[in-house]
């Protein structure tokens, strides 16, 4: 299987503070890779650096074998890399439909009108509540609906790779279920590859093919989910006690 | 009653100029969070460019095609030339300091304002210039017992038409959605494939173009122009912007027209009101800032800061 995303020993700093201190990871075709870690571990920084929103002090990122920095950040969506950032970042004073269609902006020259309609329908099937609310201002949606909109907006261009930053943050369990149902579905049916940042380690490991655990800007541990859940350190630090195996496997 | 309607038409006409200028403030503020102090002077520049076009170039057009083509030509010329000026100003005064933060940008805009004002004075002189009366049509339209100068009617409909097109672009097209998205969250816009540099260039081009157009129409309406008028005029259009809700495109239009009407009616009906016209404007500005700082059409949903 081809490698879509390769992060090679990158370092990123905010002024004097080093947030990433040599991180290496890879994401292959049709794979979900989870990036876990406590608050402040550097997960968001990692995704923002991949997307070109932060400069690399060292190392490089290859996307489909090409240096990702040969593209301007706004060109990456067209290349097939979508980023659903932390905190949803929907446009509150635009309608739900406008928000969604802006997800096609980067590929607008490649998508016919008929295709646009189809894509929109596809997202509405994934998240039926968005169809009901499509004429509403996005700022009037609940937190869970906003997250669904943010995900739909990230998927509508049918990217090869989606970077998703804490999609379950602050959401009710029922909504988290729905979001993970969609993640599973797009992975199985569309073969989308996903770099999934989560604090909800249990949920993330349940869908991932591979996982990295970040601590203080470094990869502390990596492996297949079924191996990680047996690891004592992971269990105590991220999975909080026993009874996980049954739920996971 | 007749006087009232005439005043109302005057108010809407003057207000539509304010609205065109206000659009430029509002678009630039929306995307850059910059109050573009040079905008009023770009308005003046447009006014002078239209004047020069009429005096020098229009005789040729007027002889062959008639007065109206000279008038429309002057408006179009100022629109295009000001668009060019806007691109130049962005390139020279703003782009180099984007990374430096907001304050340097504001200072640069102030500097640009002073530069433009003095450049206009150096080129056209410090004294009033008067739009030539023989180069603009003088016919009048009779309508419900009112006598309306045709030129006024035409420029009124022209500016309303342009505003409608602007509204359509910003509110109904894909690119317009991209502009609004950029104004709300530039980084998110980038992640969606929006070339923010292009949006910035768009507002810095179209804003001055609309302002230049308003400058010519304002010149034809009031006839006399002066190099320093942009400051006062800019403040009024800025008031209109605040009145409608800064950063809000329909708001700028509503605010402009409303300000023109209020100003004209107050000046017309309060004895000695003409002298207080500008005072009213700033009274409105102060009242809006105190009681409804988000403006009439201010954001319906709380915007995160
Ligand atoms: N804009 C910023 N300026 C300075 N430091 C930052 C900034 N953003 C994040 N950091 C720091 O970088 C580290 C990693 O943050 P982040 O990537 O947001 O972690 P995570 O997403 O894993 O919670 C933290 O120590 C955080 O305090
Ligand atoms: Mg984070």
XYZ file of C-alpha atoms and ligand atoms in Angstrom:
582
model
C 0.000 0.000 0.000
C 1.200 3.465 -0.857
C 2.238 5.933 1.766
C 0.233 9.147 1.577
C 1.731 11.195 4.335
C 5.203 11.028 5.762
C 6.266 13.249 8.605
C 10.011 13.046 9.001
C 11.627 14.189 12.203
C 9.938 17.576 12.406
C 10.538 20.237 14.979
C 8.218 23.174 15.539
C 8.621 26.055 17.978
C 6.532 28.878 19.323
C 9.264 31.382 20.008
C 11.496 29.786 22.600
C 9.031 26.990 23.371
C 9.610 23.825 21.416
C 6.253 22.167 20.851
C 7.423 19.350 18.586
C 10.837 17.860 19.205
C 11.460 15.485 16.355
C 8.261 13.713 15.365
C 8.160 11.014 12.701
C 5.025 9.290 11.524
C 3.403 7.918 8.421
C -0.072 7.400 7.087
C -0.790 4.839 4.387
C -3.639 4.557 1.947
C -6.993 3.554 3.427
C -5.646 3.771 6.933
C -6.818 5.464 10.079
C -3.910 6.560 12.189
C -4.682 7.863 15.649
C -2.514 10.418 17.408
C -3.152 10.337 21.127
C -1.753 12.315 23.961
C -2.555 14.539 26.884
C -3.420 18.193 26.643
C -0.420 20.172 25.453
C 1.406 17.148 24.041
C 1.661 18.818 20.641
C -1.124 17.112 18.678
C -2.674 20.278 17.292
C 0.745 21.680 16.542
C 1.511 18.552 14.524
C -1.570 18.949 12.324
C -1.052 22.673 11.880
C 2.534 22.097 10.860
C 1.470 19.515 8.291
C -1.038 21.978 6.825
C 1.581 24.659 6.472
C 0.091 26.934 9.110
C 3.262 26.724 11.174
C 6.843 26.757 9.921
C 9.070 23.745 10.388
C 12.289 24.375 12.239
C 13.599 21.043 11.051
C 12.479 17.966 9.143
C 10.023 17.633 6.325
C 6.575 16.461 5.400
C 5.905 14.481 2.236
C 2.431 14.276 0.799
C 2.061 11.612 -1.909
C 5.824 11.628 -2.141
C 6.138 15.378 -2.705
C 7.484 17.915 -0.277
C 4.334 19.464 1.133
C 6.045 22.843 1.360
C 6.192 23.033 -2.412
C 2.512 24.002 -2.138
C 1.046 27.119 -0.566
C -1.239 26.194 2.331
C -4.350 27.126 0.349
C -3.335 24.730 -2.451
C -3.324 21.661 -0.241
C -7.050 21.027 -0.346
C -6.859 20.784 -4.097
C -4.015 18.311 -3.734
C -6.303 16.147 -1.621
C -5.426 17.119 1.937
C -8.266 18.371 4.123
C -7.941 19.643 7.679
C -10.846 19.679 10.128
C -9.319 21.823 12.845
C -9.717 21.853 16.569
C -12.718 23.850 17.758
C -14.797 23.313 14.602
C -14.154 26.766 13.136
C -17.406 26.947 11.215
C -18.402 30.381 9.857
C -21.208 31.408 12.231
C -22.828 34.085 10.061
C -22.911 31.952 6.935
C -25.643 29.412 6.399
C -25.051 25.723 6.930
C -25.203 25.159 3.198
C -22.755 27.980 2.447
C -20.351 26.551 5.004
C -20.636 23.133 3.465
C -20.132 24.305 -0.106
C -17.074 26.310 0.887
C -15.543 22.910 1.496
C -15.539 22.626 -2.297
C -13.961 26.018 -2.891
C -10.459 24.674 -3.321
C -11.605 22.181 -5.956
C -14.288 24.334 -7.589
C -12.706 24.103 -11.027
C -12.611 20.329 -10.889
C -16.208 19.697 -9.847
C -19.227 20.016 -12.133
C -22.572 21.393 -10.951
C -24.106 17.935 -11.030
C -21.216 16.590 -9.021
C -21.578 19.407 -6.475
C -25.186 18.405 -5.924
C -24.201 14.779 -5.497
C -21.516 15.636 -2.982
C -23.906 17.760 -1.006
C -26.450 14.944 -0.962
C -23.763 12.562 0.203
C -22.922 14.770 3.192
C -26.614 15.203 3.975
C -26.948 11.431 4.017
C -24.009 11.123 6.383
C -25.440 13.824 8.659
C -29.199 14.119 8.036
C -29.543 16.886 10.617
C -27.526 19.177 8.354
C -30.099 18.827 5.613
C -32.865 19.963 7.945
C -30.815 22.934 9.016
C -29.226 23.855 5.736
C -30.767 27.341 5.526
C -29.963 28.205 9.132
C -26.985 30.301 10.117
C -24.270 27.920 11.223
C -23.795 29.859 14.458
C -27.244 28.770 15.582
C -26.353 25.067 15.490
C -25.610 23.086 18.627
C -22.013 22.129 19.327
C -22.508 18.621 17.988
C -24.164 19.863 14.826
C -21.364 22.342 14.301
C -18.862 19.513 14.562
C -20.825 17.519 12.002
C -20.815 20.542 9.721
C -17.081 20.957 10.169
C -16.528 17.309 9.298
C -18.912 17.461 6.346
C -17.127 20.548 5.073
C -13.844 18.670 5.329
C -15.130 15.600 3.525
C -17.148 17.138 0.710
C -14.091 17.625 -1.506
C -13.414 13.879 -1.228
C -9.851 14.356 -0.015
C -7.308 11.561 -0.021
C -6.255 12.450 3.502
C -8.203 14.136 6.289
C -6.485 15.605 9.318
C -9.053 15.635 12.083
C -8.359 17.389 15.366
C -10.351 16.198 18.386
C -13.742 15.738 16.724
C -15.275 14.481 19.962
C -14.100 17.333 22.168
C -16.811 18.554 24.506
C -19.624 16.597 22.876
C -22.342 14.446 24.410
C -21.751 10.659 24.237
C -24.571 10.189 21.762
C -23.025 12.725 19.370
C -19.596 11.163 19.811
C -21.147 7.841 18.785
C -22.580 9.380 15.661
C -19.328 11.041 14.695
C -17.375 7.846 15.104
C -20.046 5.984 13.143
C -19.408 8.385 10.248
C -15.643 8.085 10.591
C -15.954 4.332 10.340
C -18.355 4.595 7.437
C -16.251 6.943 5.296
C -13.231 4.816 6.004
C -14.934 1.590 4.970
C -17.026 2.879 2.082
C -14.887 5.645 0.647
C -11.444 4.502 1.683
C -10.567 7.918 3.090
C -7.322 7.983 5.046
C -7.453 9.734 8.337
C -4.964 11.202 10.735
C -7.151 11.340 13.806
C -6.099 13.364 16.814
C -8.044 12.448 19.917
C -8.047 12.656 23.660
C -10.726 10.021 23.732
C -8.139 7.261 23.379
C -10.579 4.412 23.747
C -12.787 5.612 20.913
C -9.878 6.467 18.678
C -8.171 3.115 19.205
C -11.411 1.359 18.356
C -11.346 2.720 14.811
C -7.617 3.104 14.162
C -5.286 0.785 12.255
C -2.250 2.259 13.921
C -1.589 4.759 16.676
C 1.067 7.109 17.970
C 1.181 8.482 21.466
C 2.687 11.919 21.834
C 4.233 13.172 25.038
C 5.885 16.553 25.333
C 6.379 16.927 21.619
C 7.818 13.473 21.053
C 6.422 10.118 20.013
C 6.506 8.187 23.278
C 4.971 5.032 21.914
C 3.531 3.657 18.718
C 1.927 0.482 17.544
C -1.184 -1.341 16.537
C -4.203 -0.620 18.744
C -4.525 -4.236 19.859
C -0.938 -4.085 21.115
C -1.254 -0.687 22.716
C -4.296 -1.616 24.747
C -2.278 -4.322 26.425
C 0.504 -1.947 27.293
C 0.454 -1.128 30.985
C 1.580 2.469 30.486
C -1.137 3.132 27.949
C -3.776 1.523 30.092
C -3.016 3.530 33.160
C -2.313 6.843 31.462
C -4.864 6.928 28.657
C -7.479 4.267 29.069
C -8.183 4.715 32.730
C -8.354 1.258 34.314
C -9.600 -2.151 33.360
C -12.428 -3.576 31.329
C -11.193 -1.995 28.160
C -10.227 -5.104 26.326
C -13.734 -6.409 26.282
C -15.096 -3.179 24.932
C -12.412 -2.798 22.330
C -11.967 -6.245 20.924
C -45.205 67.509 0.294
C -43.452 68.284 -2.959
C -40.514 69.718 -1.122
C -40.419 66.665 1.049
C -40.187 64.328 -1.929
C -37.534 66.422 -3.591
C -35.556 66.371 -0.374
C -36.062 62.669 -0.113
C -34.728 62.078 -3.625
C -31.772 64.315 -2.842
C -31.171 62.433 0.361
C -31.261 59.053 -1.305
C -28.929 60.270 -4.054
C -26.366 61.724 -1.679
C -26.836 58.692 0.531
C -26.094 56.346 -2.327
C -22.698 58.060 -2.742
C -22.043 57.578 0.946
C -23.075 53.986 0.524
C -20.620 53.393 -2.318
C -17.792 54.840 -0.265
C -18.985 53.007 2.838
C -18.815 49.734 0.940
C -15.086 50.224 0.518
C -14.565 50.903 4.218
C -16.685 47.972 5.186
C -15.131 45.426 2.839
C -11.600 46.396 3.788
C -12.469 46.423 7.472
C -14.193 43.066 7.179
C -11.240 41.338 5.607
C -8.300 43.297 7.047
C -9.765 44.682 10.304
C -8.249 47.911 9.040
C -9.927 51.293 8.943
C -8.518 52.430 5.658
C -7.798 56.088 6.271
C -6.669 56.514 2.682
C -10.100 55.575 1.403
C -11.531 59.107 1.594
C -8.611 60.420 -0.421
C -9.046 57.732 -3.018
C -12.584 59.060 -3.306
C -11.123 62.514 -3.949
C -8.715 61.056 -6.465
C -11.604 59.513 -8.375
C -13.367 62.826 -8.307
C -10.385 64.577 -9.885
C -9.753 61.839 -12.403
C -13.358 62.092 -13.566
C -13.035 65.862 -13.718
C -9.919 65.658 -15.843
C -11.513 63.082 -18.075
C -14.498 65.359 -18.645
C -12.399 68.458 -19.285
C -9.808 66.839 -21.521
C -11.239 63.745 -23.011
C -14.961 64.094 -23.047
C -15.180 66.787 -25.717
C -14.030 64.172 -28.167
C -16.594 61.636 -26.992
C -19.306 64.228 -26.481
C -18.974 65.535 -30.016
C -19.361 62.104 -31.486
C -21.694 60.337 -29.126
C -23.394 62.953 -26.986
C -23.147 64.271 -23.459
C -24.271 61.095 -21.741
C -21.400 59.060 -23.065
C -18.990 61.647 -21.746
C -20.579 61.365 -18.319
C -20.616 57.593 -18.320
C -17.093 57.553 -19.701
C -15.882 59.744 -16.831
C -17.509 57.464 -14.271
C -16.086 54.354 -15.868
C -12.665 55.941 -16.215
C -12.552 56.907 -12.543
C -13.753 53.428 -11.601
C -10.978 51.719 -13.543
C -8.212 54.183 -12.735
C -9.090 54.039 -9.053
C -9.041 50.261 -9.160
C -5.474 50.591 -10.435
C -4.680 53.102 -7.716
C -6.097 50.711 -5.141
C -3.826 47.909 -6.355
C -0.855 50.243 -6.220
C -1.659 51.475 -2.708
C -2.023 47.896 -1.483
C 1.291 46.955 -3.045
C 3.241 49.966 -1.833
C 1.709 50.840 1.526
C -0.022 47.764 2.922
C 1.467 44.509 1.721
C 4.942 45.244 3.114
C 3.552 45.654 6.628
C 0.928 42.861 6.857
C 3.223 40.755 8.972
C 4.047 43.631 11.271
C 0.559 43.633 12.795
C -2.393 45.961 12.839
C -0.951 49.146 14.215
C 1.733 49.578 11.532
C -0.986 48.985 8.972
C -3.119 51.782 10.397
C -0.145 54.126 10.489
C 0.661 53.237 6.917
C -2.928 53.991 5.918
C -2.738 57.377 7.609
C 0.514 58.081 5.804
C -1.052 57.077 2.517
C -3.944 59.427 3.197
C -1.595 62.366 3.730
C 0.441 61.410 0.696
C -2.581 61.142 -1.578
C -4.050 64.408 -0.393
C -0.824 66.252 -1.052
C -0.238 64.531 -4.351
C -3.702 65.596 -5.503
C -2.966 69.144 -4.400
C 0.361 69.100 -6.197
C -1.202 67.892 -9.438
C -4.496 69.782 -9.521
C -3.767 72.697 -7.223
C -5.146 73.768 -3.862
C -8.151 75.697 -5.160
C -11.645 74.464 -5.879
C -12.183 72.957 -9.271
C -15.609 73.094 -10.840
C -17.111 70.387 -12.978
C -17.923 72.095 -16.294
C -21.640 72.703 -16.652
C -21.587 72.469 -20.429
C -20.289 68.922 -20.247
C -23.078 67.460 -18.163
C -26.679 67.089 -19.338
C -29.130 69.600 -17.882
C -32.463 68.080 -18.956
C -35.066 67.508 -16.287
C -37.552 64.784 -15.718
C -41.151 65.650 -14.811
C -42.602 63.124 -12.474
C -45.745 63.451 -10.353
C -45.417 67.210 -10.459
C -41.786 67.019 -9.378
C -39.003 68.304 -11.524
C -35.945 66.112 -11.179
C -32.700 66.804 -13.016
C -32.142 63.835 -15.269
C -28.477 63.624 -14.315
C -29.431 63.120 -10.682
C -31.866 60.396 -11.587
C -29.321 58.612 -13.741
C -26.554 58.678 -11.153
C -29.006 57.600 -8.498
C -30.026 54.555 -10.476
C -26.458 53.871 -11.499
C -25.272 53.773 -7.907
C -28.245 51.715 -6.795
C -27.527 49.333 -9.677
C -23.879 49.023 -8.708
C -24.866 48.378 -5.123
C -27.220 45.669 -6.208
C -24.444 44.005 -8.203
C -22.140 44.278 -5.184
C -24.772 42.766 -2.964
C -25.220 39.939 -5.393
C -21.490 39.245 -5.653
C -20.899 39.245 -1.928
C -24.060 37.502 -0.761
C -24.937 35.165 -3.592
C -21.803 33.991 -5.370
C -19.237 31.428 -4.368
C -16.480 34.001 -4.410
C -18.593 36.257 -2.197
C -18.953 33.438 0.308
C -15.173 33.071 0.200
C -14.786 36.791 0.936
C -17.154 36.570 3.909
C -15.411 33.438 5.138
C -12.031 35.156 4.901
C -13.387 38.078 6.902
C -14.543 35.717 9.652
C -11.594 33.344 9.905
C -8.700 33.796 7.588
C -6.874 30.652 8.609
C -9.919 28.445 8.184
C -10.499 30.039 4.791
C -6.968 29.063 3.819
C -7.575 25.471 4.885
C -10.583 25.398 2.556
C -8.478 26.387 -0.420
C -9.284 30.096 -0.461
C -6.386 32.209 -1.644
C -6.574 34.917 1.005
C -4.101 37.145 -0.862
C -6.565 37.312 -3.723
C -9.446 38.208 -1.461
C -7.344 40.989 0.035
C -6.473 42.286 -3.398
C -10.139 42.112 -4.354
C -11.288 44.356 -1.508
C -8.413 46.779 -2.015
C -9.259 47.021 -5.713
C -13.031 47.127 -5.699
C -13.314 49.404 -2.665
C -11.371 52.295 -4.232
C -13.039 51.659 -7.598
C -16.474 52.147 -6.055
C -15.176 55.144 -4.125
C -13.793 56.688 -7.323
C -17.093 56.222 -9.036
C -18.839 57.912 -6.131
C -16.253 60.693 -6.374
C -17.221 61.519 -9.947
C -20.929 61.332 -9.284
C -20.513 63.484 -6.209
C -18.581 65.990 -8.327
C -21.334 66.122 -10.904
C -23.888 66.533 -8.173
C -22.234 69.287 -6.145
C -20.100 70.588 -9.021
C -17.128 71.820 -7.006
C -14.345 69.651 -5.662
C -11.249 70.260 -3.591
C -8.163 68.252 -2.753
C -8.941 68.051 0.962
C -12.575 66.992 0.739
C -11.792 63.306 1.206
C -11.160 63.667 4.906
C -14.582 65.023 5.796
C -16.328 62.910 3.235
C -14.482 59.836 4.387
C -15.585 60.455 7.959
C -19.186 60.683 6.821
C -19.001 57.522 4.814
C -17.312 55.935 7.796
C -20.264 57.051 9.932
C -22.548 55.365 7.413
C -20.437 52.241 7.748
C -20.767 52.223 11.528
C -24.470 53.037 11.257
C -25.064 49.971 9.101
C -22.680 47.718 11.001
C -19.010 47.672 10.028
C -17.882 44.673 8.040
C -21.435 44.109 6.887
C -21.952 44.737 3.157
C -25.741 45.226 3.077
C -25.310 47.280 6.234
C -22.962 49.713 4.481
C -25.551 50.312 1.786
C -28.431 50.779 4.203
C -26.294 52.958 6.461
C -25.192 55.158 3.559
C -28.645 55.772 2.178
C -30.075 56.308 5.638
C -27.383 58.808 6.564
C -27.963 60.742 3.331
C -31.703 60.928 3.961
C -31.413 61.891 7.635
C -28.825 64.536 6.858
C -30.798 66.056 3.996
C -34.099 66.090 5.830
C -32.626 67.573 9.005
C -30.844 70.211 6.983
C -34.034 70.932 5.053
C -36.463 71.130 7.946
C -34.542 72.560 10.843
C -34.096 76.310 10.476
C -30.462 76.991 9.790
C -29.972 73.247 9.658
C -27.741 73.376 6.584
C -24.913 74.798 8.634
C -25.297 71.990 11.148
C -25.373 69.194 8.604
C -21.974 67.780 9.453
C -22.743 68.177 13.143
C -25.774 65.916 12.703
C -23.637 63.320 11.060
C -21.251 63.068 13.936
C -24.052 63.225 16.452
C -25.436 60.141 14.722
C -22.022 58.506 14.859
C -21.760 59.143 18.585
C -25.300 57.954 19.290
C -24.825 54.758 17.308
C -21.523 54.061 19.011
C -23.146 54.530 22.424
C -26.427 52.722 21.905
C -25.855 50.219 19.156
C -22.155 49.817 18.387
C -22.830 46.821 16.160
C -24.917 49.009 13.844
C -28.391 48.486 12.453
C -27.582 45.285 10.637
C -24.829 44.279 13.044
C -23.958 40.639 13.272
C -26.915 38.490 14.146
C -24.725 35.862 15.730
C -22.079 36.734 18.256
C -18.717 36.759 16.562
C -15.843 35.272 18.474
C -13.062 37.748 18.982
N 0.113 29.798 19.788
C 0.928 29.269 20.716
N 1.903 30.015 21.274
C 2.733 29.504 22.192
N 2.687 28.234 22.615
C 1.745 27.435 22.111
C 0.819 27.907 21.124
N -0.012 26.885 20.783
C 0.386 25.837 21.522
N 1.430 26.148 22.312
C 2.129 25.251 23.218
O 2.612 24.154 22.468
C 2.401 22.949 23.164
C 1.579 22.009 22.310
O 0.270 22.532 22.144
P -0.823 21.825 21.270
O -0.223 21.401 19.991
O -1.992 22.729 21.182
O -1.182 20.559 22.141
P -2.418 19.568 22.057
O -3.160 19.834 20.794
O -1.799 18.222 22.090
O -3.247 19.820 23.261
C 1.748 23.312 24.485
O 2.733 23.360 25.459
C 1.167 24.663 24.236
O 1.160 25.413 25.421
Mg -5.127 20.315 20.559
